[in-house]
mmCIF file of C-alpha atoms and ligand atoms in Angstrom:
data_model
loop_
_atom_site.group_PDB
_atom_site.id
_atom_site.type_symbol
_atom_site.label_atom_id
_atom_site.label_comp_id
_atom_site.label_asym_id
_atom_site.label_seq_id
_atom_site.Cartn_x
_atom_site.Cartn_y
_atom_site.Cartn_z
ATOM 1 C CA MET A 1 -1.159 22.238 -4.483
ATOM 2 C CA ASN A 2 1.607 20.898 -2.285
ATOM 3 C CA ILE A 3 1.175 17.275 -1.246
ATOM 4 C CA LEU A 4 3.242 15.708 1.553
ATOM 5 C CA VAL A 5 3.774 12.056 0.867
ATOM 6 C CA THR A 6 5.028 9.927 3.844
ATOM 7 C CA GLY A 7 6.661 6.732 2.831
ATOM 8 C CA GLY A 8 7.035 8.035 -0.723
ATOM 9 C CA ALA A 9 10.011 5.806 -1.533
ATOM 10 C CA GLY A 10 8.013 2.645 -0.630
ATOM 11 C CA TYR A 11 6.104 0.293 -3.001
ATOM 12 C CA ILE A 12 2.709 2.079 -3.129
ATOM 13 C CA GLY A 13 4.076 5.484 -2.114
ATOM 14 C CA SER A 14 6.548 5.647 -5.207
ATOM 15 C CA HIS A 15 3.872 4.714 -7.646
ATOM 16 C CA THR A 16 1.578 7.255 -6.229
ATOM 17 C CA VAL A 17 4.243 10.011 -6.324
ATOM 18 C CA VAL A 18 4.684 9.239 -10.011
ATOM 19 C CA GLU A 19 1.018 9.655 -10.540
ATOM 20 C CA LEU A 20 0.757 12.850 -8.655
ATOM 21 C CA LEU A 21 3.742 14.362 -10.699
ATOM 22 C CA ASN A 22 1.907 13.365 -13.799
ATOM 23 C CA TYR A 23 -1.021 15.423 -12.601
ATOM 24 C CA ASN A 24 1.248 18.431 -11.884
ATOM 25 C CA TYR A 25 0.924 18.323 -8.135
ATOM 26 C CA ASN A 26 3.945 19.733 -6.147
ATOM 27 C CA VAL A 27 5.179 16.670 -4.129
ATOM 28 C CA VAL A 28 7.232 16.683 -1.012
ATOM 29 C CA VAL A 29 8.346 13.182 0.010
ATOM 30 C CA VAL A 30 9.418 12.071 3.477
ATOM 31 C CA ASP A 31 10.937 8.593 3.976
ATOM 32 C CA ASN A 32 13.536 7.100 6.348
ATOM 33 C CA PHE A 33 14.363 4.232 3.895
ATOM 34 C CA SER A 34 13.533 1.655 6.583
ATOM 35 C CA ASN A 35 12.056 -0.719 3.929
ATOM 36 C CA SER A 36 13.079 1.240 0.729
ATOM 37 C CA SER A 37 16.017 2.580 -1.146
ATOM 38 C CA PRO A 38 17.250 6.019 -2.150
ATOM 39 C CA ILE A 39 17.425 4.903 -5.713
ATOM 40 C CA VAL A 40 13.743 4.875 -5.928
ATOM 41 C CA LEU A 41 13.838 8.665 -5.896
ATOM 42 C CA ASP A 42 15.969 8.875 -8.977
ATOM 43 C CA ARG A 43 13.789 6.250 -10.660
ATOM 44 C CA ILE A 44 10.643 8.505 -9.907
ATOM 45 C CA ARG A 45 12.361 11.443 -11.503
ATOM 46 C CA GLU A 46 13.459 9.362 -14.475
ATOM 47 C CA ILE A 47 9.894 8.187 -15.147
ATOM 48 C CA SER A 48 8.016 11.462 -14.453
ATOM 49 C CA LYS A 49 10.676 13.781 -15.855
ATOM 50 C CA LYS A 50 9.761 15.977 -12.934
ATOM 51 C CA ASP A 51 11.418 17.021 -9.657
ATOM 52 C CA PHE A 52 10.113 16.958 -6.057
ATOM 53 C CA LYS A 53 11.474 17.786 -2.655
ATOM 54 C CA PHE A 54 12.707 15.092 -0.306
ATOM 55 C CA TYR A 55 13.461 14.853 3.320
ATOM 56 C CA GLU A 56 15.177 11.907 4.939
ATOM 57 C CA VAL A 57 13.036 11.975 8.141
ATOM 58 C CA ASP A 58 11.972 9.380 10.725
ATOM 59 C CA LEU A 59 8.356 10.280 11.539
ATOM 60 C CA THR A 60 8.945 9.402 15.158
ATOM 61 C CA ASN A 61 11.323 12.322 15.330
ATOM 62 C CA LYS A 62 8.890 15.226 15.710
ATOM 63 C CA GLU A 63 11.456 17.997 15.548
ATOM 64 C CA ASP A 64 12.818 16.779 12.275
ATOM 65 C CA LEU A 65 9.295 16.326 10.868
ATOM 66 C CA GLU A 66 8.417 19.876 11.882
ATOM 67 C CA ILE A 67 11.113 21.277 9.650
ATOM 68 C CA VAL A 68 9.203 19.774 6.710
ATOM 69 C CA PHE A 69 6.091 21.739 7.749
ATOM 70 C CA LYS A 70 7.982 24.901 8.382
ATOM 71 C CA GLU A 71 9.675 24.769 5.066
ATOM 72 C CA ASN A 72 6.707 23.893 2.907
ATOM 73 C CA GLU A 73 3.188 25.217 2.755
ATOM 74 C CA ILE A 74 1.508 21.780 2.770
ATOM 75 C CA ASP A 75 -2.145 21.507 1.555
ATOM 76 C CA ALA A 76 -2.665 17.729 1.924
ATOM 77 C CA ILE A 77 -0.988 14.732 3.246
ATOM 78 C CA ILE A 78 -0.909 11.197 1.943
ATOM 79 C CA HIS A 79 0.259 8.939 4.701
ATOM 80 C CA PHE A 80 1.883 5.695 3.628
ATOM 81 C CA ALA A 81 4.920 5.322 6.036
ATOM 82 C CA ALA A 82 4.448 2.371 8.339
ATOM 83 C CA LEU A 83 5.881 -1.041 9.238
ATOM 84 C CA LYS A 84 3.623 -3.626 7.338
ATOM 85 C CA ALA A 85 4.735 -7.178 7.991
ATOM 86 C CA VAL A 86 1.932 -9.103 9.718
ATOM 87 C CA GLY A 87 4.135 -11.899 11.207
ATOM 88 C CA GLU A 88 6.723 -9.548 12.434
ATOM 89 C CA SER A 89 4.099 -7.358 14.184
ATOM 90 C CA VAL A 90 3.099 -10.466 16.226
ATOM 91 C CA LYS A 91 6.721 -10.753 17.547
ATOM 92 C CA LYS A 92 7.422 -7.128 17.879
ATOM 93 C CA PRO A 93 4.115 -5.479 18.756
ATOM 94 C CA LEU A 94 5.656 -2.328 20.357
ATOM 95 C CA ASP A 95 7.740 -1.627 17.244
ATOM 96 C CA TYR A 96 4.485 -1.561 15.353
ATOM 97 C CA TYR A 97 2.683 0.586 17.858
ATOM 98 C CA TYR A 98 5.633 2.951 18.281
ATOM 99 C CA ASN A 99 6.361 3.285 14.560
ATOM 100 C CA ASN A 100 2.917 3.339 13.123
ATOM 101 C CA ILE A 101 0.806 4.972 15.833
ATOM 102 C CA LEU A 102 3.273 7.450 17.554
ATOM 103 C CA SER A 103 4.567 8.756 14.106
ATOM 104 C CA THR A 104 0.956 9.261 13.000
ATOM 105 C CA LEU A 105 0.074 11.150 16.150
ATOM 106 C CA TYR A 106 3.034 13.513 15.602
ATOM 107 C CA LEU A 107 1.815 13.984 12.025
ATOM 108 C CA PHE A 108 -1.661 14.881 13.271
ATOM 109 C CA ASP A 109 -0.167 17.374 15.874
ATOM 110 C CA LEU A 110 1.595 19.136 13.084
ATOM 111 C CA MET A 111 -1.239 19.025 10.801
ATOM 112 C CA ARG A 112 -3.274 20.948 13.419
ATOM 113 C CA LYS A 113 -0.399 23.292 14.123
ATOM 114 C CA TYR A 114 0.095 24.218 10.531
ATOM 115 C CA SER A 115 -3.598 24.142 9.627
ATOM 116 C CA VAL A 116 -3.446 21.203 7.134
ATOM 117 C CA CYS A 117 -6.975 19.982 6.671
ATOM 118 C CA LYS A 118 -6.752 17.257 3.943
ATOM 119 C CA PHE A 119 -5.479 13.795 4.721
ATOM 120 C CA VAL A 120 -5.452 10.576 2.977
ATOM 121 C CA PHE A 121 -4.829 7.397 4.939
ATOM 122 C CA SER A 122 -3.332 4.186 3.690
ATOM 123 C CA SER A 123 -5.437 1.633 5.436
ATOM 124 C CA SER A 124 -5.973 -2.083 4.540
ATOM 125 C CA ALA A 125 -8.539 -4.687 4.107
ATOM 126 C CA THR A 126 -7.026 -6.194 7.165
ATOM 127 C CA VAL A 127 -9.389 -4.020 9.346
ATOM 128 C CA TYR A 128 -12.289 -6.313 8.282
ATOM 129 C CA GLY A 129 -10.724 -9.200 10.232
ATOM 130 C CA GLN A 130 -12.324 -12.490 9.328
ATOM 131 C CA PRO A 131 -15.241 -11.122 7.042
ATOM 132 C CA LYS A 132 -18.515 -13.116 7.364
ATOM 133 C CA LYS A 133 -19.105 -12.959 3.656
ATOM 134 C CA CYS A 134 -17.664 -11.552 0.425
ATOM 135 C CA PRO A 135 -17.776 -9.109 -1.393
ATOM 136 C CA ILE A 136 -16.824 -6.834 1.533
ATOM 137 C CA VAL A 137 -18.532 -3.479 1.823
ATOM 138 C CA GLU A 138 -17.176 -0.586 3.715
ATOM 139 C CA ASP A 139 -19.787 -0.706 6.516
ATOM 140 C CA PHE A 140 -18.889 -4.318 7.433
ATOM 141 C CA PRO A 141 -17.850 -4.729 11.173
ATOM 142 C CA LEU A 142 -14.225 -3.980 11.858
ATOM 143 C CA SER A 143 -11.885 -6.217 13.893
ATOM 144 C CA VAL A 144 -8.310 -7.260 13.636
ATOM 145 C CA THR A 145 -6.181 -10.375 14.492
ATOM 146 C CA ASN A 146 -2.638 -8.840 14.876
ATOM 147 C CA PRO A 147 -0.751 -5.712 15.966
ATOM 148 C CA TYR A 148 -0.150 -4.569 12.263
ATOM 149 C CA GLY A 149 -3.890 -4.580 11.592
ATOM 150 C CA ARG A 150 -4.565 -3.146 15.007
ATOM 151 C CA SER A 151 -2.330 -0.212 14.292
ATOM 152 C CA LYS A 152 -4.253 0.484 11.105
ATOM 153 C CA LEU A 153 -7.564 0.230 12.854
ATOM 154 C CA ILE A 154 -6.534 2.440 15.759
ATOM 155 C CA ILE A 155 -5.334 5.177 13.282
ATOM 156 C CA GLU A 156 -8.723 4.863 11.494
ATOM 157 C CA ASP A 157 -10.509 5.196 14.861
ATOM 158 C CA ILE A 158 -8.442 8.262 15.824
ATOM 159 C CA LEU A 159 -9.257 9.784 12.360
ATOM 160 C CA ARG A 160 -12.939 9.247 12.969
ATOM 161 C CA ASP A 161 -12.624 10.901 16.334
ATOM 162 C CA MET A 162 -10.705 13.854 14.781
ATOM 163 C CA CYS A 163 -13.228 14.463 12.066
ATOM 164 C CA PHE A 164 -16.092 14.443 14.728
ATOM 165 C CA ALA A 165 -14.264 16.921 16.704
ATOM 166 C CA TYR A 166 -12.835 19.217 14.001
ATOM 167 C CA SER A 167 -15.328 20.168 11.265
ATOM 168 C CA SER A 168 -12.529 21.637 8.999
ATOM 169 C CA LEU A 169 -10.968 18.269 8.407
ATOM 170 C CA ASP A 170 -11.358 16.208 5.234
ATOM 171 C CA VAL A 171 -10.105 12.758 5.466
ATOM 172 C CA ALA A 172 -10.144 9.845 2.957
ATOM 173 C CA ILE A 173 -9.416 6.336 4.425
ATOM 174 C CA LEU A 174 -8.459 3.978 1.588
ATOM 175 C CA ARG A 175 -8.632 0.201 2.422
ATOM 176 C CA TYR A 176 -6.355 -1.536 -0.032
ATOM 177 C CA PHE A 177 -6.912 -5.224 -0.952
ATOM 178 C CA ASN A 178 -3.866 -7.024 -2.447
ATOM 179 C CA PRO A 179 -1.496 -4.732 -4.303
ATOM 180 C CA ILE A 180 0.764 -6.419 -7.002
ATOM 181 C CA GLY A 181 2.271 -5.259 -10.350
ATOM 182 C CA ALA A 182 4.597 -2.462 -10.970
ATOM 183 C CA HIS A 183 5.207 0.586 -13.130
ATOM 184 C CA LYS A 184 5.214 -0.145 -16.966
ATOM 185 C CA SER A 185 8.794 1.149 -17.252
ATOM 186 C CA GLY A 186 10.016 -1.679 -15.061
ATOM 187 C CA LEU A 187 12.004 0.991 -13.127
ATOM 188 C CA ILE A 188 10.017 0.872 -9.804
ATOM 189 C CA GLY A 189 8.271 -2.043 -8.085
ATOM 190 C CA GLU A 190 7.972 -4.030 -4.945
ATOM 191 C CA GLU A 191 11.145 -4.875 -3.227
ATOM 192 C CA PRO A 192 10.635 -6.176 0.404
ATOM 193 C CA ASP A 193 13.524 -6.546 2.771
ATOM 194 C CA GLY A 194 14.566 -10.260 3.187
ATOM 195 C CA ILE A 195 12.364 -13.136 2.320
ATOM 196 C CA PRO A 196 8.984 -11.905 1.135
ATOM 197 C CA ASN A 197 5.778 -12.293 3.262
ATOM 198 C CA ASN A 198 3.475 -11.569 0.394
ATOM 199 C CA ILE A 199 2.805 -13.893 -2.433
ATOM 200 C CA MET A 200 3.734 -11.922 -5.534
ATOM 201 C CA PRO A 201 7.219 -10.831 -4.463
ATOM 202 C CA TYR A 202 7.724 -14.459 -3.480
ATOM 203 C CA ILE A 203 6.563 -15.851 -6.812
ATOM 204 C CA THR A 204 8.870 -13.355 -8.751
ATOM 205 C CA LYS A 205 11.833 -14.301 -6.567
ATOM 206 C CA VAL A 206 11.222 -17.972 -7.429
ATOM 207 C CA ALA A 207 10.854 -17.081 -11.167
ATOM 208 C CA VAL A 208 14.177 -15.278 -11.182
ATOM 209 C CA GLY A 209 15.881 -18.099 -9.282
ATOM 210 C CA LYS A 210 16.497 -16.322 -5.963
ATOM 211 C CA LEU A 211 14.207 -18.736 -4.081
ATOM 212 C CA PRO A 212 13.849 -22.328 -4.851
ATOM 213 C CA VAL A 213 10.128 -23.050 -4.427
ATOM 214 C CA LEU A 214 6.810 -21.406 -3.543
ATOM 215 C CA ASN A 215 5.048 -22.654 -0.433
ATOM 216 C CA ILE A 216 1.364 -22.522 -0.885
ATOM 217 C CA PHE A 217 -0.294 -22.120 2.484
ATOM 218 C CA GLY A 218 -2.986 -24.787 2.442
ATOM 219 C CA ASP A 219 -5.143 -26.410 -0.213
ATOM 220 C CA ASP A 220 -8.061 -27.317 1.963
ATOM 221 C CA TYR A 221 -9.896 -24.129 2.121
ATOM 222 C CA ASP A 222 -13.551 -24.251 0.952
ATOM 223 C CA THR A 223 -12.766 -22.632 -2.369
ATOM 224 C CA LEU A 224 -12.704 -23.780 -6.066
ATOM 225 C CA ASP A 225 -9.176 -25.443 -5.818
ATOM 226 C CA GLY A 226 -8.775 -25.302 -2.137
ATOM 227 C CA THR A 227 -6.263 -22.429 -2.056
ATOM 228 C CA GLY A 228 -6.955 -18.937 -0.626
ATOM 229 C CA ILE A 229 -8.835 -16.362 -2.625
ATOM 230 C CA ARG A 230 -7.804 -12.723 -2.741
ATOM 231 C CA ASP A 231 -8.535 -9.527 -4.647
ATOM 232 C CA TYR A 232 -5.231 -8.683 -6.397
ATOM 233 C CA ILE A 233 -5.123 -5.022 -7.607
ATOM 234 C CA HIS A 234 -2.619 -3.272 -9.772
ATOM 235 C CA VAL A 235 -0.444 -0.855 -7.781
ATOM 236 C CA LEU A 236 -1.048 1.593 -10.760
ATOM 237 C CA ASP A 237 -4.759 1.407 -10.163
ATOM 238 C CA LEU A 238 -4.163 2.120 -6.438
ATOM 239 C CA ALA A 239 -1.878 5.034 -7.188
ATOM 240 C CA ARG A 240 -4.612 6.529 -9.360
ATOM 241 C CA GLY A 241 -7.049 5.972 -6.412
ATOM 242 C CA HIS A 242 -5.069 8.310 -4.272
ATOM 243 C CA VAL A 243 -5.369 11.142 -6.901
ATOM 244 C CA LYS A 244 -9.106 10.618 -7.113
ATOM 245 C CA ALA A 245 -9.320 10.683 -3.322
ATOM 246 C CA LEU A 246 -7.459 14.010 -3.191
ATOM 247 C CA LYS A 247 -9.831 15.399 -5.801
ATOM 248 C CA LYS A 248 -12.817 14.136 -3.685
ATOM 249 C CA LEU A 249 -11.334 15.958 -0.568
ATOM 250 C CA GLU A 250 -11.416 19.314 -2.558
ATOM 251 C CA GLU A 251 -15.249 18.924 -2.304
ATOM 252 C CA ASN A 252 -14.914 19.157 1.532
ATOM 253 C CA PRO A 253 -16.772 15.782 2.222
ATOM 254 C CA GLY A 254 -15.528 15.356 5.878
ATOM 255 C CA LEU A 255 -14.679 11.774 6.365
ATOM 256 C CA VAL A 256 -14.914 9.263 3.520
ATOM 257 C CA THR A 257 -13.917 5.594 3.433
ATOM 258 C CA TYR A 258 -13.332 3.421 0.344
ATOM 259 C CA ASN A 259 -12.272 -0.056 -0.579
ATOM 260 C CA LEU A 260 -9.800 -0.118 -3.315
ATOM 261 C CA GLY A 261 -9.970 -3.482 -4.904
ATOM 262 C CA THR A 262 -11.137 -4.977 -8.239
ATOM 263 C CA GLY A 263 -14.061 -6.980 -6.889
ATOM 264 C CA HIS A 264 -12.678 -10.167 -8.334
ATOM 265 C CA GLY A 265 -11.088 -12.874 -6.372
ATOM 266 C CA TYR A 266 -8.396 -15.211 -7.634
ATOM 267 C CA SER A 267 -7.071 -18.388 -5.852
ATOM 268 C CA VAL A 268 -3.347 -18.808 -5.186
ATOM 269 C CA LEU A 269 -3.167 -21.476 -7.907
ATOM 270 C CA GLN A 270 -4.967 -19.243 -10.341
ATOM 271 C CA LEU A 271 -2.447 -16.419 -9.641
ATOM 272 C CA VAL A 272 0.438 -18.843 -10.056
ATOM 273 C CA ASN A 273 -0.881 -20.050 -13.408
ATOM 274 C CA ALA A 274 -1.493 -16.450 -14.552
ATOM 275 C CA PHE A 275 2.092 -15.543 -13.626
ATOM 276 C CA SER A 276 3.426 -18.581 -15.542
ATOM 277 C CA ARG A 277 1.428 -17.534 -18.598
ATOM 278 C CA ALA A 278 2.737 -13.933 -18.228
ATOM 279 C CA SER A 279 6.426 -14.825 -17.741
ATOM 280 C CA GLY A 280 6.880 -18.145 -19.486
ATOM 281 C CA LYS A 281 8.371 -19.405 -16.219
ATOM 282 C CA LYS A 282 7.238 -22.536 -14.430
ATOM 283 C CA ILE A 283 6.850 -21.904 -10.814
ATOM 284 C CA PRO A 284 7.653 -24.955 -8.635
ATOM 285 C CA TYR A 285 5.526 -25.016 -5.506
ATOM 286 C CA THR A 286 4.657 -27.325 -2.620
ATOM 287 C CA ILE A 287 1.624 -27.380 -0.514
ATOM 288 C CA THR A 288 2.249 -26.636 3.240
ATOM 289 C CA ASP A 289 0.038 -26.030 6.205
ATOM 290 C CA ARG A 290 -2.311 -23.141 6.383
ATOM 291 C CA ARG A 291 -0.785 -19.895 7.657
ATOM 292 C CA ALA A 292 -2.086 -18.806 10.954
ATOM 293 C CA GLY A 293 -4.514 -15.889 10.683
ATOM 294 C CA ASP A 294 -5.203 -16.300 6.982
ATOM 295 C CA VAL A 295 -8.890 -16.153 5.738
ATOM 296 C CA ALA A 296 -10.098 -18.352 3.002
ATOM 297 C CA VAL A 297 -11.670 -15.691 0.840
ATOM 298 C CA CYS A 298 -11.323 -11.882 0.723
ATOM 299 C CA TYR A 299 -12.509 -9.606 -2.058
ATOM 300 C CA ALA A 300 -13.960 -6.181 -2.292
ATOM 301 C CA ASP A 301 -17.114 -4.561 -3.301
ATOM 302 C CA PRO A 302 -15.479 -1.570 -4.858
ATOM 303 C CA SER A 303 -18.752 0.119 -6.088
ATOM 304 C CA LYS A 304 -18.655 2.946 -3.515
ATOM 305 C CA ALA A 305 -15.380 4.161 -4.899
ATOM 306 C CA GLU A 306 -16.699 3.902 -8.445
ATOM 307 C CA LYS A 307 -19.789 5.896 -7.467
ATOM 308 C CA GLU A 308 -18.315 8.518 -5.410
ATOM 309 C CA LEU A 309 -14.745 8.932 -6.739
ATOM 310 C CA GLY A 310 -15.289 7.841 -10.293
ATOM 311 C CA TRP A 311 -12.509 5.320 -9.690
ATOM 312 C CA LYS A 312 -12.482 1.731 -11.000
ATOM 313 C CA ALA A 313 -9.567 -0.634 -11.335
ATOM 314 C CA ASN A 314 -8.522 -0.931 -15.085
ATOM 315 C CA TYR A 315 -5.926 -3.645 -14.978
ATOM 316 C CA GLY A 316 -6.681 -7.484 -15.025
ATOM 317 C CA ILE A 317 -4.740 -10.320 -13.547
ATOM 318 C CA ASP A 318 -2.573 -11.042 -16.612
ATOM 319 C CA GLU A 319 -1.294 -7.475 -16.944
ATOM 320 C CA MET A 320 -0.622 -7.345 -13.230
ATOM 321 C CA CYS A 321 1.541 -10.449 -13.662
ATOM 322 C CA GLN A 322 3.236 -9.116 -16.706
ATOM 323 C CA ASP A 323 4.185 -5.983 -14.928
ATOM 324 C CA SER A 324 5.382 -7.752 -11.836
ATOM 325 C CA TRP A 325 7.548 -9.973 -13.916
ATOM 326 C CA ARG A 326 9.082 -7.064 -15.960
ATOM 327 C CA TRP A 327 9.970 -5.332 -12.816
ATOM 328 C CA GLN A 328 11.696 -8.394 -11.262
ATOM 329 C CA SER A 329 13.352 -9.676 -14.439
ATOM 330 C CA LYS A 330 14.859 -6.164 -15.092
ATOM 331 C CA ASN A 331 15.974 -5.840 -11.545
ATOM 332 C CA PRO A 332 16.811 -9.371 -10.176
ATOM 333 C CA ASP A 333 18.505 -7.885 -7.202
ATOM 334 C CA GLY A 334 16.021 -5.190 -6.672
ATOM 335 C CA TYR A 335 17.552 -1.738 -6.303
ATOM 336 C CA ARG A 336 20.687 -3.159 -4.897
ATOM 337 C CA GLU A 337 22.341 -4.097 -8.099
ATOM 338 C CA THR A 338 22.155 -0.581 -9.349
ATOM 339 C CA ALA A 339 23.437 0.821 -6.038
ATOM 340 C CA LYS A 340 26.728 -1.113 -6.427
ATOM 341 C CA GLY A 341 27.147 -0.406 -10.136
HETATM 342 N N1 UFG B 1 0.433 -17.172 0.253
HETATM 343 C C1 UFG B 1 1.001 -18.426 0.001
HETATM 344 N N2 UFG B 1 2.334 -18.512 0.058
HETATM 345 C C2 UFG B 1 3.200 -17.393 0.306
HETATM 346 C C3 UFG B 1 2.463 -16.195 0.659
HETATM 347 C C4 UFG B 1 1.209 -16.093 0.545
HETATM 348 O O1 UFG B 1 0.275 -19.409 -0.306
HETATM 349 O O2 UFG B 1 4.389 -17.559 0.362
HETATM 350 C C5 UFG B 1 -1.126 -17.025 0.110
HETATM 351 C C6 UFG B 1 -1.810 -16.715 1.340
HETATM 352 O O3 UFG B 1 -2.110 -17.897 2.122
HETATM 353 C C7 UFG B 1 -3.075 -16.071 0.807
HETATM 354 C C8 UFG B 1 -2.509 -15.340 -0.398
HETATM 355 O O4 UFG B 1 -1.367 -16.085 -0.806
HETATM 356 O O5 UFG B 1 -4.104 -16.895 0.464
HETATM 357 C C9 UFG B 1 -2.073 -13.842 -0.263
HETATM 358 O O6 UFG B 1 -1.121 -13.824 0.795
HETATM 359 P P1 UFG B 1 -0.396 -12.453 1.010
HETATM 360 O O7 UFG B 1 0.527 -12.590 2.237
HETATM 361 O O8 UFG B 1 0.222 -11.893 -0.239
HETATM 362 O O9 UFG B 1 -1.501 -11.365 1.373
HETATM 363 P P2 UFG B 1 -2.571 -11.325 2.595
HETATM 364 O O10 UFG B 1 -3.914 -11.440 1.964
HETATM 365 O O11 UFG B 1 -2.297 -12.396 3.636
HETATM 366 O O12 UFG B 1 -2.189 -10.032 3.282
HETATM 367 C C10 UFG B 1 -2.446 -8.772 2.650
HETATM 368 C C11 UFG B 1 -1.471 -7.605 2.961
HETATM 369 C C12 UFG B 1 -1.605 -7.368 4.377
HETATM 370 C C13 UFG B 1 -3.105 -7.022 4.689
HETATM 371 C C14 UFG B 1 -4.000 -8.319 4.252
HETATM 372 C C15 UFG B 1 -5.395 -8.254 4.580
HETATM 373 O O13 UFG B 1 -0.150 -8.062 2.783
HETATM 374 O O14 UFG B 1 -0.958 -6.215 4.678
HETATM 375 O O15 UFG B 1 -3.826 -8.505 2.972
HETATM 376 O O16 UFG B 1 -6.021 -7.225 3.652
HETATM 377 F F1 UFG B 1 -3.211 -6.935 6.091
#
């Protein structure tokens, strides 16, 4: 089976490509390296000891994208490629709509033209907005608070409309909670451009001495220690979830939607402590104001994915922290150091 993976050089994309290659899928990766490095591709080959096709294409260039469909008989698409920084999306909404939505529309057009009927979409728990309670189940009301989240929700809505209109389509919408961790080899991991927005890359940069102190956004939430609670999930578990979703689409289920989370919430302070235990590094932190738009508590009910996909997160918080640390400590300058050397 030929799987087109958009954004395959990115954080979740690269781990998923490794998993697909392990399962002997033929993989075609498309990426424009807007928030990733070409070195990732070599690292994927090194880990998997397998090869795959790669196209450096910006998805907003439909002519270039069509070449990929012309040259490969694509059976299914896993669509990761997107801009994903919440704060940036508030400042540059059009960039987010143009990049995330227009590119996806082009992909949908080409899917139709080349009769590709299976599609896995990289969505996010952000589509639940400010959830009224936790754990979150898939049929909770959907709402968003920023353009990034809106771009995800709009694409979900378009997919629902398409599945209603075209009975031949099989679509899996996967709503990720908070991905952290890295491949066990320490060869691939999360490497955001600039100062990280998300907590784990921020913690690892503090641990490796690239940033002085972690700012904890509020300790006055109604939680066990006042800091925000999230459902951190190992990126390897997420990657496996995509393979399970592809298998599900082979049963022609139409549209299916799953939370990919562990079902357990950890506070920021619990995460920091777990990281210190795993790395032996003390993480200096200061408590600052709450970050606008943050919710106090967010964790999944992942039982639907377990029941219907046979998927369940395997890794606990300690192993997630160990793997994040292995990646960062082996690559203190991310992929850049290797690029120079
Ligand atoms: N946090 C800090 N300091 C930081 C960064 C984060 O204290 O420097 C806290 C946040 O306040 C929150 C927790 O750490 O309590 C997690 O924050 P992240 O930014 O890592 O993750 P979010 O839950 O805010 O966002 C993630 C994804 C988004 C997605 C969102 C909702 O990054 O893409 O989940 O599901 F939209």
